[in-house]
Short mmCIF file of N, CA and C in Angstrom, two decimals:
data_model
loop_
_atom_site.label_atom_id
_atom_site.label_comp_id
_atom_site.label_asym_id
_atom_site.label_seq_id
_atom_site.Cartn_x
_atom_site.Cartn_y
_atom_site.Cartn_z
N MET A 1 65.79 56.95 110.91
CA MET A 1 66.10 57.79 109.76
C MET A 1 64.78 58.22 109.10
N LYS A 2 64.74 59.50 108.77
CA LYS A 2 63.52 60.01 108.14
C LYS A 2 63.85 60.52 106.74
N ALA A 3 62.86 60.50 105.88
CA ALA A 3 63.05 61.03 104.53
C ALA A 3 61.83 61.86 104.17
N GLU A 4 62.06 62.85 103.31
CA GLU A 4 60.96 63.65 102.79
C GLU A 4 61.02 63.61 101.27
N VAL A 5 59.89 63.41 100.65
CA VAL A 5 59.81 63.41 99.19
C VAL A 5 58.83 64.51 98.78
N TYR A 6 59.28 65.36 97.85
CA TYR A 6 58.44 66.43 97.31
C TYR A 6 58.17 66.09 95.85
N VAL A 7 56.93 66.07 95.45
CA VAL A 7 56.57 65.79 94.06
C VAL A 7 55.88 67.02 93.50
N THR A 8 56.41 67.52 92.40
CA THR A 8 55.84 68.72 91.78
C THR A 8 55.61 68.47 90.29
N LEU A 9 54.67 69.18 89.73
CA LEU A 9 54.45 69.10 88.28
C LEU A 9 55.63 69.71 87.55
N LYS A 10 56.01 69.09 86.44
CA LYS A 10 57.09 69.66 85.62
C LYS A 10 56.67 71.03 85.10
N ARG A 11 57.65 71.89 84.85
CA ARG A 11 57.36 73.18 84.21
C ARG A 11 56.68 72.92 82.86
N GLY A 12 55.66 73.70 82.58
CA GLY A 12 54.96 73.55 81.31
C GLY A 12 53.73 72.68 81.41
N VAL A 13 53.64 71.88 82.49
CA VAL A 13 52.42 71.09 82.70
C VAL A 13 51.39 71.99 83.40
N LEU A 14 50.21 72.06 82.83
CA LEU A 14 49.17 72.90 83.42
C LEU A 14 48.78 72.39 84.80
N ASP A 15 48.48 73.30 85.71
CA ASP A 15 48.13 72.95 87.08
C ASP A 15 46.80 73.60 87.45
N PRO A 16 45.69 72.98 87.02
CA PRO A 16 44.38 73.60 87.28
C PRO A 16 44.07 73.72 88.77
N GLN A 17 44.59 72.77 89.58
CA GLN A 17 44.35 72.83 91.02
C GLN A 17 45.04 74.07 91.62
N GLY A 18 46.27 74.32 91.17
CA GLY A 18 46.98 75.52 91.62
C GLY A 18 46.24 76.79 91.21
N LYS A 19 45.73 76.81 89.97
CA LYS A 19 44.97 77.97 89.49
C LYS A 19 43.72 78.19 90.34
N ALA A 20 43.05 77.09 90.68
CA ALA A 20 41.83 77.22 91.49
C ALA A 20 42.17 77.79 92.87
N ILE A 21 43.29 77.35 93.44
CA ILE A 21 43.71 77.87 94.74
C ILE A 21 44.03 79.36 94.62
N GLN A 22 44.73 79.72 93.55
CA GLN A 22 45.07 81.13 93.34
C GLN A 22 43.80 81.99 93.25
N HIS A 23 42.80 81.49 92.51
CA HIS A 23 41.56 82.26 92.39
C HIS A 23 40.83 82.35 93.73
N ALA A 24 40.89 81.27 94.52
CA ALA A 24 40.25 81.29 95.83
C ALA A 24 40.92 82.34 96.73
N ILE A 25 42.24 82.44 96.64
CA ILE A 25 42.96 83.42 97.45
C ILE A 25 42.60 84.84 97.00
N GLU A 26 42.52 85.04 95.68
CA GLU A 26 42.13 86.35 95.16
C GLU A 26 40.70 86.70 95.58
N ALA A 27 39.81 85.70 95.51
CA ALA A 27 38.41 85.94 95.89
C ALA A 27 38.32 86.26 97.38
N ASN A 28 39.28 85.77 98.16
CA ASN A 28 39.36 86.02 99.60
C ASN A 28 39.86 87.44 99.89
N GLY A 29 40.24 88.16 98.84
CA GLY A 29 40.60 89.56 99.02
C GLY A 29 42.09 89.84 99.08
N SER A 30 42.91 88.88 98.74
CA SER A 30 44.35 89.09 98.81
C SER A 30 44.94 89.25 97.41
N ASP A 31 45.82 90.25 97.25
CA ASP A 31 46.53 90.36 95.97
C ASP A 31 48.03 90.10 96.18
N ALA A 32 48.34 89.28 97.20
CA ALA A 32 49.75 89.02 97.55
C ALA A 32 50.40 87.99 96.63
N ILE A 33 49.59 87.32 95.81
CA ILE A 33 50.08 86.12 95.14
C ILE A 33 50.03 86.26 93.63
N ALA A 34 51.16 85.92 92.98
CA ALA A 34 51.21 85.99 91.53
C ALA A 34 50.92 84.63 90.90
N ALA A 35 51.26 83.55 91.57
CA ALA A 35 51.01 82.21 91.04
C ALA A 35 51.13 81.20 92.17
N VAL A 36 50.39 80.10 92.05
CA VAL A 36 50.47 79.00 93.00
C VAL A 36 50.57 77.71 92.21
N ARG A 37 51.44 76.83 92.62
CA ARG A 37 51.45 75.47 92.08
C ARG A 37 51.37 74.50 93.24
N GLN A 38 50.50 73.50 93.08
CA GLN A 38 50.36 72.53 94.17
C GLN A 38 51.16 71.28 93.88
N GLY A 39 51.81 70.77 94.91
CA GLY A 39 52.52 69.51 94.80
C GLY A 39 52.13 68.59 95.93
N LYS A 40 52.84 67.48 96.02
CA LYS A 40 52.60 66.52 97.08
C LYS A 40 53.84 66.41 97.95
N TYR A 41 53.62 65.98 99.17
CA TYR A 41 54.69 65.95 100.16
C TYR A 41 54.52 64.67 100.96
N PHE A 42 55.59 63.90 101.09
CA PHE A 42 55.53 62.64 101.84
C PHE A 42 56.60 62.63 102.92
N GLU A 43 56.18 62.36 104.16
CA GLU A 43 57.13 62.14 105.26
C GLU A 43 57.26 60.63 105.44
N ILE A 44 58.48 60.14 105.33
CA ILE A 44 58.71 58.70 105.38
C ILE A 44 59.60 58.36 106.56
N GLU A 45 59.16 57.38 107.34
CA GLU A 45 59.98 56.81 108.40
C GLU A 45 60.63 55.56 107.83
N VAL A 46 61.98 55.59 107.74
CA VAL A 46 62.69 54.49 107.09
C VAL A 46 62.85 53.33 108.08
N ALA A 47 62.76 52.10 107.56
CA ALA A 47 62.93 50.92 108.41
C ALA A 47 64.31 50.97 109.07
N PRO A 48 64.40 50.74 110.40
CA PRO A 48 65.66 50.95 111.12
C PRO A 48 66.78 50.03 110.67
N ALA A 49 66.46 48.84 110.13
CA ALA A 49 67.51 47.88 109.78
C ALA A 49 68.33 48.31 108.56
N LEU A 50 67.84 49.29 107.80
CA LEU A 50 68.46 49.59 106.51
C LEU A 50 69.72 50.46 106.65
N GLU A 51 70.76 50.09 105.90
CA GLU A 51 71.98 50.91 105.82
C GLU A 51 71.66 52.20 105.07
N PRO A 52 72.33 53.33 105.42
CA PRO A 52 72.01 54.59 104.75
C PRO A 52 72.12 54.56 103.23
N ALA A 53 73.19 53.93 102.69
CA ALA A 53 73.36 53.92 101.23
C ALA A 53 72.23 53.13 100.56
N ALA A 54 71.91 51.97 101.15
CA ALA A 54 70.83 51.15 100.60
C ALA A 54 69.50 51.88 100.72
N ALA A 55 69.31 52.58 101.84
CA ALA A 55 68.06 53.32 102.04
C ALA A 55 67.90 54.39 100.97
N ARG A 56 68.98 55.12 100.69
CA ARG A 56 68.90 56.19 99.69
C ARG A 56 68.51 55.63 98.32
N ALA A 57 69.16 54.54 97.92
CA ALA A 57 68.87 53.93 96.61
C ALA A 57 67.42 53.46 96.55
N GLU A 58 66.97 52.82 97.63
CA GLU A 58 65.62 52.26 97.64
C GLU A 58 64.57 53.37 97.68
N LEU A 59 64.82 54.41 98.47
CA LEU A 59 63.87 55.53 98.54
C LEU A 59 63.81 56.27 97.21
N ASP A 60 64.94 56.38 96.53
CA ASP A 60 64.94 57.02 95.23
C ASP A 60 64.08 56.23 94.25
N ARG A 61 64.20 54.92 94.30
CA ARG A 61 63.38 54.06 93.43
C ARG A 61 61.89 54.24 93.77
N ILE A 62 61.57 54.24 95.07
CA ILE A 62 60.16 54.38 95.49
C ILE A 62 59.60 55.74 95.05
N ALA A 63 60.41 56.79 95.22
CA ALA A 63 59.94 58.13 94.83
C ALA A 63 59.69 58.19 93.32
N ARG A 64 60.57 57.56 92.56
CA ARG A 64 60.48 57.63 91.09
C ARG A 64 59.35 56.75 90.57
N GLU A 65 59.23 55.53 91.12
CA GLU A 65 58.33 54.54 90.52
C GLU A 65 56.94 54.55 91.14
N ILE A 66 56.84 54.95 92.42
CA ILE A 66 55.54 54.81 93.11
C ILE A 66 54.95 56.16 93.47
N LEU A 67 55.76 57.06 94.00
CA LEU A 67 55.20 58.32 94.52
C LEU A 67 55.01 59.38 93.44
N SER A 68 55.72 59.27 92.33
CA SER A 68 55.57 60.29 91.28
C SER A 68 55.28 59.63 89.94
N ASN A 69 54.78 60.44 89.04
CA ASN A 69 54.57 60.03 87.65
C ASN A 69 55.61 60.75 86.81
N PRO A 70 56.67 60.03 86.39
CA PRO A 70 57.80 60.73 85.75
C PRO A 70 57.45 61.40 84.42
N VAL A 71 56.31 61.08 83.85
CA VAL A 71 55.92 61.73 82.60
C VAL A 71 55.60 63.21 82.84
N ILE A 72 54.93 63.50 83.94
CA ILE A 72 54.49 64.88 84.18
C ILE A 72 55.02 65.48 85.47
N GLU A 73 55.71 64.68 86.29
CA GLU A 73 56.12 65.19 87.60
C GLU A 73 57.63 65.02 87.84
N ASP A 74 58.18 65.95 88.61
CA ASP A 74 59.53 65.83 89.14
C ASP A 74 59.43 65.48 90.62
N TYR A 75 60.49 64.87 91.15
CA TYR A 75 60.50 64.62 92.59
C TYR A 75 61.83 65.06 93.17
N ARG A 76 61.83 65.35 94.47
CA ARG A 76 63.04 65.70 95.19
C ARG A 76 63.05 64.88 96.48
N LEU A 77 64.16 64.24 96.75
CA LEU A 77 64.28 63.37 97.93
C LEU A 77 65.26 63.98 98.92
N GLU A 78 64.85 64.12 100.18
CA GLU A 78 65.76 64.59 101.23
C GLU A 78 65.78 63.55 102.34
N ILE A 79 66.99 63.18 102.76
CA ILE A 79 67.11 62.17 103.81
C ILE A 79 67.78 62.81 105.03
N HIS A 80 67.18 62.61 106.19
CA HIS A 80 67.73 63.15 107.44
C HIS A 80 68.19 61.99 108.30
N GLU A 81 69.46 61.93 108.56
CA GLU A 81 70.04 60.81 109.34
C GLU A 81 69.53 60.84 110.77
N MET B 1 60.02 87.09 94.65
CA MET B 1 60.09 86.37 95.93
C MET B 1 59.22 85.12 95.85
N LYS B 2 59.76 84.01 96.35
CA LYS B 2 59.01 82.75 96.32
C LYS B 2 58.75 82.28 97.74
N ALA B 3 57.69 81.54 97.89
CA ALA B 3 57.38 80.97 99.20
C ALA B 3 56.97 79.52 99.01
N GLU B 4 57.22 78.72 100.02
CA GLU B 4 56.77 77.34 100.02
C GLU B 4 55.97 77.11 101.30
N VAL B 5 54.83 76.44 101.14
CA VAL B 5 54.01 76.10 102.30
C VAL B 5 53.85 74.58 102.33
N TYR B 6 54.13 74.00 103.50
CA TYR B 6 53.98 72.57 103.71
C TYR B 6 52.83 72.38 104.69
N VAL B 7 51.88 71.57 104.32
CA VAL B 7 50.74 71.29 105.21
C VAL B 7 50.76 69.81 105.55
N THR B 8 50.79 69.51 106.85
CA THR B 8 50.83 68.11 107.29
C THR B 8 49.74 67.87 108.32
N LEU B 9 49.29 66.64 108.41
CA LEU B 9 48.34 66.29 109.45
C LEU B 9 49.02 66.38 110.82
N LYS B 10 48.27 66.85 111.80
CA LYS B 10 48.81 66.88 113.16
C LYS B 10 49.09 65.46 113.64
N ARG B 11 50.06 65.33 114.55
CA ARG B 11 50.30 64.03 115.19
C ARG B 11 49.03 63.56 115.87
N GLY B 12 48.74 62.29 115.70
CA GLY B 12 47.55 61.75 116.34
C GLY B 12 46.35 61.71 115.41
N VAL B 13 46.40 62.47 114.32
CA VAL B 13 45.31 62.40 113.34
C VAL B 13 45.61 61.24 112.39
N LEU B 14 44.65 60.35 112.23
CA LEU B 14 44.84 59.19 111.35
C LEU B 14 45.06 59.65 109.91
N ASP B 15 45.93 58.94 109.20
CA ASP B 15 46.25 59.29 107.82
C ASP B 15 46.03 58.07 106.92
N PRO B 16 44.78 57.78 106.56
CA PRO B 16 44.51 56.57 105.76
C PRO B 16 45.19 56.60 104.40
N GLN B 17 45.37 57.81 103.84
CA GLN B 17 46.04 57.92 102.54
C GLN B 17 47.51 57.48 102.67
N GLY B 18 48.16 57.93 103.74
CA GLY B 18 49.54 57.51 103.99
C GLY B 18 49.64 56.01 104.20
N LYS B 19 48.68 55.44 104.93
CA LYS B 19 48.65 53.98 105.16
C LYS B 19 48.51 53.23 103.84
N ALA B 20 47.63 53.75 102.97
CA ALA B 20 47.42 53.09 101.67
C ALA B 20 48.69 53.13 100.84
N ILE B 21 49.41 54.25 100.90
CA ILE B 21 50.68 54.36 100.16
C ILE B 21 51.69 53.37 100.74
N GLN B 22 51.75 53.30 102.07
CA GLN B 22 52.68 52.37 102.72
C GLN B 22 52.39 50.93 102.27
N HIS B 23 51.10 50.57 102.24
CA HIS B 23 50.74 49.20 101.82
C HIS B 23 51.09 48.98 100.35
N ALA B 24 50.92 50.01 99.51
CA ALA B 24 51.27 49.88 98.10
C ALA B 24 52.76 49.64 97.94
N ILE B 25 53.55 50.34 98.74
CA ILE B 25 55.01 50.17 98.66
C ILE B 25 55.39 48.76 99.13
N GLU B 26 54.75 48.30 100.20
CA GLU B 26 55.04 46.94 100.67
C GLU B 26 54.62 45.90 99.64
N ALA B 27 53.46 46.11 99.01
CA ALA B 27 52.99 45.17 97.99
C ALA B 27 53.91 45.18 96.78
N ASN B 28 54.62 46.30 96.58
CA ASN B 28 55.59 46.42 95.50
C ASN B 28 56.90 45.69 95.83
N GLY B 29 56.99 45.12 97.03
CA GLY B 29 58.14 44.29 97.35
C GLY B 29 59.21 44.98 98.18
N SER B 30 58.94 46.16 98.68
CA SER B 30 59.95 46.88 99.46
C SER B 30 59.64 46.81 100.94
N ASP B 31 60.68 46.55 101.75
CA ASP B 31 60.49 46.61 103.20
C ASP B 31 61.32 47.75 103.79
N ALA B 32 61.58 48.78 102.98
CA ALA B 32 62.44 49.89 103.41
C ALA B 32 61.70 50.89 104.29
N ILE B 33 60.39 50.76 104.39
CA ILE B 33 59.60 51.85 104.95
C ILE B 33 58.84 51.42 106.18
N ALA B 34 58.95 52.19 107.27
CA ALA B 34 58.24 51.88 108.49
C ALA B 34 56.91 52.64 108.57
N ALA B 35 56.85 53.83 107.98
CA ALA B 35 55.61 54.62 108.01
C ALA B 35 55.67 55.70 106.94
N VAL B 36 54.51 56.07 106.42
CA VAL B 36 54.41 57.18 105.46
C VAL B 36 53.27 58.08 105.89
N ARG B 37 53.50 59.36 105.86
CA ARG B 37 52.39 60.31 106.04
C ARG B 37 52.40 61.25 104.86
N GLN B 38 51.21 61.48 104.30
CA GLN B 38 51.14 62.37 103.13
C GLN B 38 50.70 63.76 103.55
N GLY B 39 51.35 64.74 102.95
CA GLY B 39 50.96 66.12 103.17
C GLY B 39 50.76 66.84 101.85
N LYS B 40 50.59 68.13 101.92
CA LYS B 40 50.44 68.96 100.73
C LYS B 40 51.58 69.96 100.68
N TYR B 41 51.86 70.41 99.50
CA TYR B 41 53.02 71.26 99.26
C TYR B 41 52.58 72.32 98.26
N PHE B 42 52.82 73.59 98.57
CA PHE B 42 52.43 74.68 97.67
C PHE B 42 53.65 75.54 97.34
N GLU B 43 53.89 75.76 96.07
CA GLU B 43 54.92 76.70 95.63
C GLU B 43 54.21 77.99 95.25
N ILE B 44 54.58 79.08 95.89
CA ILE B 44 53.87 80.34 95.69
C ILE B 44 54.83 81.38 95.13
N GLU B 45 54.41 82.03 94.07
CA GLU B 45 55.14 83.18 93.53
C GLU B 45 54.46 84.43 94.09
N VAL B 46 55.23 85.20 94.90
CA VAL B 46 54.63 86.34 95.58
C VAL B 46 54.57 87.54 94.63
N ALA B 47 53.51 88.31 94.74
CA ALA B 47 53.36 89.51 93.91
C ALA B 47 54.56 90.43 94.12
N PRO B 48 55.20 90.92 93.04
CA PRO B 48 56.46 91.66 93.17
C PRO B 48 56.34 92.97 93.94
N ALA B 49 55.15 93.57 93.98
CA ALA B 49 55.00 94.88 94.63
C ALA B 49 55.10 94.80 96.15
N LEU B 50 54.97 93.58 96.70
CA LEU B 50 54.82 93.45 98.15
C LEU B 50 56.16 93.56 98.90
N GLU B 51 56.16 94.31 100.00
CA GLU B 51 57.33 94.38 100.89
C GLU B 51 57.51 93.04 101.59
N PRO B 52 58.76 92.64 101.90
CA PRO B 52 58.98 91.34 102.54
C PRO B 52 58.20 91.13 103.84
N ALA B 53 58.17 92.15 104.72
CA ALA B 53 57.48 91.96 106.00
C ALA B 53 55.98 91.78 105.80
N ALA B 54 55.41 92.59 104.90
CA ALA B 54 53.99 92.47 104.60
C ALA B 54 53.70 91.13 103.94
N ALA B 55 54.61 90.70 103.06
CA ALA B 55 54.42 89.43 102.37
C ALA B 55 54.38 88.28 103.37
N ARG B 56 55.30 88.32 104.34
CA ARG B 56 55.34 87.22 105.32
C ARG B 56 54.05 87.16 106.13
N ALA B 57 53.57 88.32 106.58
CA ALA B 57 52.34 88.33 107.37
C ALA B 57 51.16 87.83 106.55
N GLU B 58 51.09 88.29 105.28
CA GLU B 58 49.95 87.91 104.44
C GLU B 58 50.02 86.43 104.06
N LEU B 59 51.23 85.93 103.77
CA LEU B 59 51.36 84.51 103.43
C LEU B 59 51.05 83.63 104.63
N ASP B 60 51.42 84.09 105.82
CA ASP B 60 51.11 83.32 107.02
C ASP B 60 49.59 83.21 107.19
N ARG B 61 48.91 84.34 106.94
CA ARG B 61 47.44 84.32 107.04
C ARG B 61 46.84 83.37 106.00
N ILE B 62 47.34 83.44 104.77
CA ILE B 62 46.83 82.58 103.69
C ILE B 62 47.06 81.10 104.02
N ALA B 63 48.27 80.79 104.52
CA ALA B 63 48.59 79.39 104.85
C ALA B 63 47.66 78.88 105.95
N ARG B 64 47.38 79.77 106.95
CA ARG B 64 46.59 79.35 108.10
C ARG B 64 45.11 79.26 107.75
N GLU B 65 44.61 80.24 106.98
CA GLU B 65 43.15 80.33 106.78
C GLU B 65 42.68 79.62 105.52
N ILE B 66 43.53 79.52 104.50
CA ILE B 66 43.05 78.99 103.22
C ILE B 66 43.70 77.66 102.87
N LEU B 67 45.01 77.55 103.06
CA LEU B 67 45.71 76.36 102.59
C LEU B 67 45.65 75.20 103.58
N SER B 68 45.38 75.48 104.85
CA SER B 68 45.35 74.39 105.83
C SER B 68 44.07 74.45 106.63
N ASN B 69 43.77 73.34 107.26
CA ASN B 69 42.64 73.25 108.20
C ASN B 69 43.23 73.15 109.59
N PRO B 70 43.20 74.26 110.37
CA PRO B 70 43.94 74.27 111.65
C PRO B 70 43.42 73.27 112.67
N VAL B 71 42.25 72.71 112.46
CA VAL B 71 41.74 71.72 113.41
C VAL B 71 42.57 70.43 113.34
N ILE B 72 42.93 70.02 112.13
CA ILE B 72 43.63 68.74 111.99
C ILE B 72 45.00 68.86 111.34
N GLU B 73 45.37 70.06 110.88
CA GLU B 73 46.62 70.17 110.13
C GLU B 73 47.54 71.25 110.72
N ASP B 74 48.84 71.01 110.57
CA ASP B 74 49.86 72.02 110.84
C ASP B 74 50.39 72.53 109.51
N TYR B 75 50.94 73.75 109.52
CA TYR B 75 51.59 74.24 108.30
C TYR B 75 52.95 74.81 108.63
N ARG B 76 53.81 74.84 107.62
CA ARG B 76 55.13 75.44 107.75
C ARG B 76 55.35 76.33 106.54
N LEU B 77 55.79 77.56 106.79
CA LEU B 77 55.96 78.54 105.72
C LEU B 77 57.44 78.85 105.57
N GLU B 78 57.97 78.76 104.36
CA GLU B 78 59.36 79.15 104.08
C GLU B 78 59.35 80.18 102.97
N ILE B 79 60.06 81.29 103.20
CA ILE B 79 60.10 82.35 102.21
C ILE B 79 61.52 82.49 101.70
N HIS B 80 61.68 82.52 100.39
CA HIS B 80 63.00 82.69 99.76
C HIS B 80 63.03 84.04 99.08
N GLU B 81 63.92 84.91 99.54
CA GLU B 81 63.99 86.28 98.99
C GLU B 81 64.51 86.22 97.55
#
């Protein structure tokens, strides 16, 4: 079983890294982009012994408590059986 | 129009950051995880003037040349109309 976790900054939180990327793209000569926000992406291989329901609960806890900072970030968890 | 770009290390490229995250999760008391690989995630707001076909070609170029390092990384581009 595999899982993917996406961590993004909450709306309203400034993203200087995204701004820097946007400026780099503009400096590269492209005007295709209006805004960029950078997030994090985790591919997780779930331990085979775990039941799907237990895995979902545990991965949700890991995404919330370890992979993201809930003060400034949102996370999204996708599980592929 | 919005686009998402996912950048991941190619298979076979060592991911010490992913290993460190895996060890942190194990040290936190969880045995739910067999492996973690960390990637990057970009949310892009496309300039409104751009035609969809031109946008796709230009975003593909940006993902390949600016957002990823093709020697060690793969990228995936998703466009939402």
